[in-house]
CSV table of C-alpha atoms in Angstrom, one decimal:
chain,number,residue,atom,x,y,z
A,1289,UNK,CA,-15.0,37.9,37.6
A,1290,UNK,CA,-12.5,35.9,35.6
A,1291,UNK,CA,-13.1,33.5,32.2
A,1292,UNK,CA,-10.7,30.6,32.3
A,1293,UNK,CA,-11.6,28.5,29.4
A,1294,UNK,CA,-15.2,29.2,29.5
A,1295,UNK,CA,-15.4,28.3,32.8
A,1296,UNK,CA,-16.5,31.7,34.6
A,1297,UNK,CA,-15.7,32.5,38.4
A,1298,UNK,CA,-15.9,35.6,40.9
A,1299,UNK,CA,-13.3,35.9,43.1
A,1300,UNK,CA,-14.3,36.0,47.1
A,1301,UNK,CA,-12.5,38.8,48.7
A,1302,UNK,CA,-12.6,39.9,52.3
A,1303,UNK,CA,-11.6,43.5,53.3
A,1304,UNK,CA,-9.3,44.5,56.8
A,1305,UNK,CA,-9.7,47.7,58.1
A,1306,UNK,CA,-5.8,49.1,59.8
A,1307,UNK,CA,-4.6,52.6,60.5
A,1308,UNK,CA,-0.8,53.2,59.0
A,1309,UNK,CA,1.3,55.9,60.5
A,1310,UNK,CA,1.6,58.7,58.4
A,1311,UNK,CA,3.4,61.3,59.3
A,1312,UNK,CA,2.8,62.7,63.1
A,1313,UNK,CA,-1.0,61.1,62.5
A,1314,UNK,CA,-2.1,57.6,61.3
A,1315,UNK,CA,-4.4,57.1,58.2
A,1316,UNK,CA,-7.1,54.6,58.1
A,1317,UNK,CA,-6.3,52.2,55.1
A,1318,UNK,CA,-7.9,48.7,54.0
A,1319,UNK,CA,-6.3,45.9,52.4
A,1320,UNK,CA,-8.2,43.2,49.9
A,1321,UNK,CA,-7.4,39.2,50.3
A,1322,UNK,CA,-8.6,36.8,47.8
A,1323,UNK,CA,-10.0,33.8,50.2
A,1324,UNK,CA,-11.6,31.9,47.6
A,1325,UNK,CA,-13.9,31.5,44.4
A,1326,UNK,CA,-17.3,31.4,43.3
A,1327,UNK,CA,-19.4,29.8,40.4
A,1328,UNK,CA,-22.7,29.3,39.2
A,1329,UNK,CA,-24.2,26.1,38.2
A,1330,UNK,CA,-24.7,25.3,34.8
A,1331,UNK,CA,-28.6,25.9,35.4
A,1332,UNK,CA,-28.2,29.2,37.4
A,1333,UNK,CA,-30.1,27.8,40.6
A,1334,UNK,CA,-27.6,27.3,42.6
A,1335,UNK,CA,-23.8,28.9,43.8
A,1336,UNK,CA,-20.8,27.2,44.9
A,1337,UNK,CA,-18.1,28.5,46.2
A,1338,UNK,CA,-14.1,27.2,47.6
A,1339,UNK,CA,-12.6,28.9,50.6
A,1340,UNK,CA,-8.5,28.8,50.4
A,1341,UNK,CA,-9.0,28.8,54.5
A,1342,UNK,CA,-5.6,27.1,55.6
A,1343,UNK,CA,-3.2,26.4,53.3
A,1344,UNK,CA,-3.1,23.0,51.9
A,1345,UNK,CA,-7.3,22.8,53.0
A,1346,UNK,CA,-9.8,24.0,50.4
A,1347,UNK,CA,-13.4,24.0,51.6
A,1348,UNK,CA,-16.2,23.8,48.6
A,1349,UNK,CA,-19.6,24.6,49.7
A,1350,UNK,CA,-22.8,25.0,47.4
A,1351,UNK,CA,-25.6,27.5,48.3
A,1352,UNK,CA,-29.2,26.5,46.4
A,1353,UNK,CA,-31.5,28.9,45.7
A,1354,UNK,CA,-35.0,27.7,47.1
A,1355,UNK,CA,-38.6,29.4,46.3
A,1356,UNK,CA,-40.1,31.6,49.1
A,1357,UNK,CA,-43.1,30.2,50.7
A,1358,UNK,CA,-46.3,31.9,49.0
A,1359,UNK,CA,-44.0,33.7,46.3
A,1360,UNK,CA,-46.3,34.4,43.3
A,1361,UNK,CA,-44.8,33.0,40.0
């Protein structure tokens, strides 16, 4: 998570899975990439987030969190 002027974030991350030659075998290794970012709302019910898809295109989408049908409160 990173805190850029009060403004908190969590990065969005996606993981490949590749074998590198090592030696007379390969080795199974996995390598991180930062796709985008992620935020709260100021009220906590809901999450947005911005995919770095293409480069020049951002994508911002926002996921609300709705109650469950016959959830006790």
């Amino acid at each position: 998570m990173t805190n850029t002027n009060n403004n908190q974030f969590f990065d969005i991350l996606v993981a490949k899975e590749y074998e590198a030659r090592q030696g007379d075998g390969y080795e199974k290794r996995t390598a991180w990439n930062r796709v985008g970012r992620a935020w709260p709302s100021k009220s906590g019910g809901s999450l947005s987030f911005e995919l770095y898809m293409f480069p020049g295109q951002r994508y911002v989408m926002q996921i609300e969190q709705k109650p469950r049908d016959g959830a006790s409160t």
